[in-house]
Coordinates of C-alpha atoms and ligand atoms in Angstrom, one line a residue:
X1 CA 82.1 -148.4 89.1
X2 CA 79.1 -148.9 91.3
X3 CA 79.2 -145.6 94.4
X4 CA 80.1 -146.6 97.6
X5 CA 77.2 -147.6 100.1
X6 CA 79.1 -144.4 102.1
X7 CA 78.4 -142.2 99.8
X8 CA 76.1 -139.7 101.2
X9 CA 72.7 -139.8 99.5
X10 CA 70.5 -137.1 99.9
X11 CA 66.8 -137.1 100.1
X12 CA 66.7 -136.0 96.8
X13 CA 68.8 -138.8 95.9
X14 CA 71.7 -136.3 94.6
X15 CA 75.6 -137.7 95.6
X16 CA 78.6 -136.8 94.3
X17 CA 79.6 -137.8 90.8
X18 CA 83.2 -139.1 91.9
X19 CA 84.6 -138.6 89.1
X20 CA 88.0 -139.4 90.1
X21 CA 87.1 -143.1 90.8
X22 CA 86.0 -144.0 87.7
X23 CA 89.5 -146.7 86.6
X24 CA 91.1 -146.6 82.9
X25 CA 88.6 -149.5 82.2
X26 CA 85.8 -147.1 83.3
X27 CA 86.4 -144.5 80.6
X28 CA 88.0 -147.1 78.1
X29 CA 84.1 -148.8 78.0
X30 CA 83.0 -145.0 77.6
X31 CA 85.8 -143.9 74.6
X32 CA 84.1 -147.7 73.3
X33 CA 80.5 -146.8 73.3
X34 CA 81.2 -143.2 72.5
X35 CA 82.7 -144.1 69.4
X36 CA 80.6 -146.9 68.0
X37 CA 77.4 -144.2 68.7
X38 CA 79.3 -141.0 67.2
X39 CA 79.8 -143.4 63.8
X40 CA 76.3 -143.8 63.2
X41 CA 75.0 -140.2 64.3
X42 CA 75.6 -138.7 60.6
X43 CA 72.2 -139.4 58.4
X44 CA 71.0 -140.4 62.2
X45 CA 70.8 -138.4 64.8
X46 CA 68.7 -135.0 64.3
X47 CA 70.2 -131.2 63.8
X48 CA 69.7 -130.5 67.2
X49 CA 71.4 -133.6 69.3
X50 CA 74.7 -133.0 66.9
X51 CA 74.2 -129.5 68.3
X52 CA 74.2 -130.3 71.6
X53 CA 76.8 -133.0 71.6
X54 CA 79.4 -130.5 69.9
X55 CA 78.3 -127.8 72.1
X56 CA 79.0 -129.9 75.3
X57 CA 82.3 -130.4 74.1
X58 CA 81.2 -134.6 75.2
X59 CA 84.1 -136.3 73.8
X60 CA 85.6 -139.6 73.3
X61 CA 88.5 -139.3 76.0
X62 CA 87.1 -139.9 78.9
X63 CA 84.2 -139.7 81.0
X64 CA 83.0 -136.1 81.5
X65 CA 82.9 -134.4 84.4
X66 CA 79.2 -133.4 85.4
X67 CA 81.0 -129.6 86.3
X68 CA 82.2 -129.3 83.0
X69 CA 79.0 -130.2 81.0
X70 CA 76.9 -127.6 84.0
X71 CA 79.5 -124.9 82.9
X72 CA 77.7 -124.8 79.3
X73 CA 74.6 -126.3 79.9
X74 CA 73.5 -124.0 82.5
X75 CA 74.3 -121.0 80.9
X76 CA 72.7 -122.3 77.3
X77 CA 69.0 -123.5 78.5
X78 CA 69.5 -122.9 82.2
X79 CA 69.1 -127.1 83.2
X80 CA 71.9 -128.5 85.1
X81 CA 72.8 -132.4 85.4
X82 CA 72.8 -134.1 89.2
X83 CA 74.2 -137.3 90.0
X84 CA 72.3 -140.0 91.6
X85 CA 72.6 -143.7 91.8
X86 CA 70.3 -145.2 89.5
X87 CA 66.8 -145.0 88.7
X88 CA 65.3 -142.7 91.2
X89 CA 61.5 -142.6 93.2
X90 CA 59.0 -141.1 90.2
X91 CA 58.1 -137.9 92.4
X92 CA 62.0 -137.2 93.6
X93 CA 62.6 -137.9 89.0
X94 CA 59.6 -135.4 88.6
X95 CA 60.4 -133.0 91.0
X96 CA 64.9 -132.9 89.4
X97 CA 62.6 -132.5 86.5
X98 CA 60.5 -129.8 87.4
X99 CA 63.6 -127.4 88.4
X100 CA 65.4 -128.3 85.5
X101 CA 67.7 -130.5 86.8
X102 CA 68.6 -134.2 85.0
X103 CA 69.5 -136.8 87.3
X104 CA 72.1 -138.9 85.6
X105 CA 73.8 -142.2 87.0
X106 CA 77.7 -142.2 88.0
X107 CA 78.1 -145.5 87.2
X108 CA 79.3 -147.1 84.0
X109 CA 78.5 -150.4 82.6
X110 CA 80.7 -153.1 82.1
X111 CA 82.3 -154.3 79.2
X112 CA 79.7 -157.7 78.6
X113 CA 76.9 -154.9 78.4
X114 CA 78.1 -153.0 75.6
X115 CA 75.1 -154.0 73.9
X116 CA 71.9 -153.8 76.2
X117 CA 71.8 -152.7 79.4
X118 CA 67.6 -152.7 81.3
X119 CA 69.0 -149.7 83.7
X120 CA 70.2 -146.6 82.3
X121 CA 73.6 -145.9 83.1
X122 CA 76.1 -143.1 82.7
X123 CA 76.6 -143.4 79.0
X124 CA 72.9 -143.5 78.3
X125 CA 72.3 -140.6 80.7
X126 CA 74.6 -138.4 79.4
X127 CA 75.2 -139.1 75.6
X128 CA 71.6 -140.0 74.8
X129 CA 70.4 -137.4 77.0
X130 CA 71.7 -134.5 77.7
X131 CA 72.9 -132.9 74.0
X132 CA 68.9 -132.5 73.2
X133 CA 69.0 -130.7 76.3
X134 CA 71.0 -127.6 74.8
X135 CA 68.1 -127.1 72.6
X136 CA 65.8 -124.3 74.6
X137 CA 62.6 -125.9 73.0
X138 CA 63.3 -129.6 74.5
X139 CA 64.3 -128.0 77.7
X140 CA 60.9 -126.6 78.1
X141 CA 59.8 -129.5 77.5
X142 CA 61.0 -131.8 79.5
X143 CA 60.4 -129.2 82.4
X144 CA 56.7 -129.3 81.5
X145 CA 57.1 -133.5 82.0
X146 CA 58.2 -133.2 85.4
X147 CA 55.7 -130.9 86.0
X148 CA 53.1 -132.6 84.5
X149 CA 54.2 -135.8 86.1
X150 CA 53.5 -134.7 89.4
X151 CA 50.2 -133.9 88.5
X152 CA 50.1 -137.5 86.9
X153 CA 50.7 -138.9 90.4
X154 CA 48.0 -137.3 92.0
X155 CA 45.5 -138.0 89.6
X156 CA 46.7 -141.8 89.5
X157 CA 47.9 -141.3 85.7
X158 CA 51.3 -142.2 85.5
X159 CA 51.1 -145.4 83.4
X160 CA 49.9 -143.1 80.9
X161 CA 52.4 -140.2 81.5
X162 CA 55.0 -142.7 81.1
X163 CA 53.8 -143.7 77.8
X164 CA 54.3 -140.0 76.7
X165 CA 58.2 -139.8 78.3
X166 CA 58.9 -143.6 76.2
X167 CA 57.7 -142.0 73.4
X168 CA 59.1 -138.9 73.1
X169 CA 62.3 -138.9 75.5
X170 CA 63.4 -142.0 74.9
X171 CA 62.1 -143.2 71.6
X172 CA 61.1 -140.3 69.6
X173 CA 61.7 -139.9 66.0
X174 CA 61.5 -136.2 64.2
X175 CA 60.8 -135.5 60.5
X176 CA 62.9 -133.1 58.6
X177 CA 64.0 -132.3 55.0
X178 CA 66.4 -134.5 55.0
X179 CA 64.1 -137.6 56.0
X180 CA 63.6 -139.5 59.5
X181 CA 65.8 -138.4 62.5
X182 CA 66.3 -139.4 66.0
X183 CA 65.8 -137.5 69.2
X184 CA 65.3 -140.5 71.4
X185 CA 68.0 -140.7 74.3
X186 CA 67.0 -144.7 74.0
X187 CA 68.1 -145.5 70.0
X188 CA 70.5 -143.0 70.5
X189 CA 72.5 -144.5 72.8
X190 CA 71.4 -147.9 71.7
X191 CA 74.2 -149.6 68.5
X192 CA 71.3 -151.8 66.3
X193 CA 68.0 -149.9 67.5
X194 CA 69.6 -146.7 66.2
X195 CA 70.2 -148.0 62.3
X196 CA 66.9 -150.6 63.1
X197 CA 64.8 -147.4 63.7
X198 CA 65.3 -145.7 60.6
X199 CA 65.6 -148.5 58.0
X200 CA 63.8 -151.3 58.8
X201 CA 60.5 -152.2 57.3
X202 CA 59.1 -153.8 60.0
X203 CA 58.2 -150.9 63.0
X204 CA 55.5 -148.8 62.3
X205 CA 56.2 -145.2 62.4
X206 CA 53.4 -142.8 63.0
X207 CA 52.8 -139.2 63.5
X208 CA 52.5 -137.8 66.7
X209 CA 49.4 -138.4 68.4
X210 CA 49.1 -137.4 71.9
X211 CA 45.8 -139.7 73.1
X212 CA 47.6 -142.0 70.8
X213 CA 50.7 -142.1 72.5
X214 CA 48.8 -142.9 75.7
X215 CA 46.9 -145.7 74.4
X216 CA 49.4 -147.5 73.6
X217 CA 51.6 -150.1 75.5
X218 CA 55.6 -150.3 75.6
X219 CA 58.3 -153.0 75.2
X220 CA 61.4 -152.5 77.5
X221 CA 62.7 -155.8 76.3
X222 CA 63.5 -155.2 72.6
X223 CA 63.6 -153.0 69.7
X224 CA 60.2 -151.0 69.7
X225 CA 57.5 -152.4 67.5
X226 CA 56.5 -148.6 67.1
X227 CA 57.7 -144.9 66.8
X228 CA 56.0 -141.4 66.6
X229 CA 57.0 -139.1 64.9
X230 CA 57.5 -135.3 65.4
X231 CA 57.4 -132.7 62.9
X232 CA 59.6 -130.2 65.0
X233 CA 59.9 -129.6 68.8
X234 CA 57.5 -126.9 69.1
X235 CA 55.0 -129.5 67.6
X236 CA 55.6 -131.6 70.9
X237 CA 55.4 -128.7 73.2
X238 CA 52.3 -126.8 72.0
X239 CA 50.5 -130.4 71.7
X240 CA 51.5 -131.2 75.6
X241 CA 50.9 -127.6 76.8
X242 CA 47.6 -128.1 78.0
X243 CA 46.1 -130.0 81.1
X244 CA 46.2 -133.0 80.6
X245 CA 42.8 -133.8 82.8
X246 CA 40.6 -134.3 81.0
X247 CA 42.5 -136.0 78.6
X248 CA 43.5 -138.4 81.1
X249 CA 40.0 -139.7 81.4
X250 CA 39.2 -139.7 78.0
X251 CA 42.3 -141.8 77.4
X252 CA 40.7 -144.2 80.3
X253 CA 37.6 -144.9 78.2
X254 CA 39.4 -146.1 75.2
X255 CA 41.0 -149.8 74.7
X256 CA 44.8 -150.1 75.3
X257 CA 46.9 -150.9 72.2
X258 CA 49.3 -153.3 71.9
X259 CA 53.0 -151.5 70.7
X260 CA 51.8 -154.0 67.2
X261 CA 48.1 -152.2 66.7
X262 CA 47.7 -149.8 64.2
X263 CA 44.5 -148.3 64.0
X264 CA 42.0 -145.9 61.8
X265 CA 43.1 -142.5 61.9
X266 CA 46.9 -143.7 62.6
X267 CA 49.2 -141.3 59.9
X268 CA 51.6 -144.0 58.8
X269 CA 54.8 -142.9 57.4
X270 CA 56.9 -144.6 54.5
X271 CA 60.6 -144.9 54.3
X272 CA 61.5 -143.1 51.4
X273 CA 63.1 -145.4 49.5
Ligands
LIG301 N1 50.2 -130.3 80.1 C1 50.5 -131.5 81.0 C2 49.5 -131.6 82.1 O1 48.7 -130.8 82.3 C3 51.9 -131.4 81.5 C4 52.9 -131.9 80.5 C5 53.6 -131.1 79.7 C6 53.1 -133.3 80.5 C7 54.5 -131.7 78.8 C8 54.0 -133.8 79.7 C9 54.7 -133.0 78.8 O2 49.6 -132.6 82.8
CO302 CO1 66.7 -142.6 79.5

């Protein structure tokens, strides 16, 4: 359901979710991905996505209405979701971002993109990334990004702010007692990266480095070659708390590293196996 070159767009790039003209194929792709995701989130997804998703009451059904998530989101962490279009200018992202707002898609993709989709839509949005949003940690977190990114786009930074959000947001990976877990809206939402992630011998999966992080290059077009790895959220929010200046130029005056490089100082971790 692509919105309707009508629809009022505001210069914030916020429109109506229209929920009532998503069709029975619309939410039947949703109930679809919903379910093939939910299966492998046991053993997968982290404490604190499952926490989220059950809190949200995000079910299989249908395609939730935006109010309905606000009504418990808002009141949990204080961050509400907007809709908008598609992918959105960096500084109107930053600034949703920076008031706690997530700008999710409307639209749905169709049923020959179960698989891989390069634009996030409504499903990613909203399953991968809104549960990790109940947690008051993350929320913080993701405030400080938007913050942070505007400050990215003055100081001409933002390939390696982007690095950080890839990373973290989209392809982070959090230790816990139980072993490896996923916090990335990206492998969440994604059916082989999620199981590809966690098992597979061939990704390198290294501790969280934050000059590390911004060395290092990303593939959009296929299961990442790389993960990071958090030890818990407060981890990722003390370690981006402070201005990121100076680190910014120090980041400048090292090589780039290819999403394959591992280098000295680089904590690998093993699969238990
Ligand atoms: N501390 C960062 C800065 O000064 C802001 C930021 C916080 C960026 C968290 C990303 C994540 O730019
Ligand atoms: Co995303």
């Amino acid at each position: 359901m692509a919105s309707l070159p009508n629809d009022p767009i505001g210069s914030d790039y916020v429109i109506d979710q229209g929920w009532s003209r998503y069709n029975a194929a619309d939410h039947a792709i949703w109930r679809d991905l919903f379910l093939r995701q939910s299966a492998m989130l046991p053993g997968g997804a982290c404490e604190e996505f499952m926490q989220g998703l059950t809190g949200l009451g995000v079910v299989a059904d249908e395609i939730p209405k935006f109010d309905d998530l606000n009504a418990i989101l808002e009141p949990a962490t204080n961050w509400t979701i907007v809709a908008v279009p598609g992918l959105v200018p960096d500084d109107i992202f930053f600034n949703h971002l920076a008031n706690r707002r997530f700008p999710a898609t409307n639209w749905i993709r169709r049923r020959d993109q179960m698989d891989y989709l390069q634009e996030p839509d409504i499903f990613h949005d909203v399953f991968g990334h809104v549960p990790i949003l109940m947690n008051p940690v993350f929320a913080d977190y993701l405030q400080a990004y938007g913050r942070g990114g505007m400050k990215a786009l003055r100081l001409g930074a933002l390939p390696l702010l982007a690095r950080l959000y890839w990373y973290t947001v989209e392809f982070g990976l959090i230790k816990t007692d139980q072993g490896l877990r996923i916090y990335g809206a990206g492998i969440v939402s994604s059916r082989g990266e999620s199981r590809y992630c966690l098992e597979d011998g061939k990704p390198a999966r290294i501790g969280f480095d934050l000059s590390r992080i911004m060395r290092t290059r990303y593939r959009i077009d296929d299961f990442q070659e790389v993960y990071f790895v958090i030890d818990n959220f407060d981890q990722l929010f003390d370690a981006t708390a402070p201005d990121f200046t100076p680190l910014y130029e120090q980041v400048r005056g090292f090589p780039e590293l290819a999403p394959s490089d591992t280098v000295p100082g680089d904590s690998l971790i093993k699969l238990a196996r």
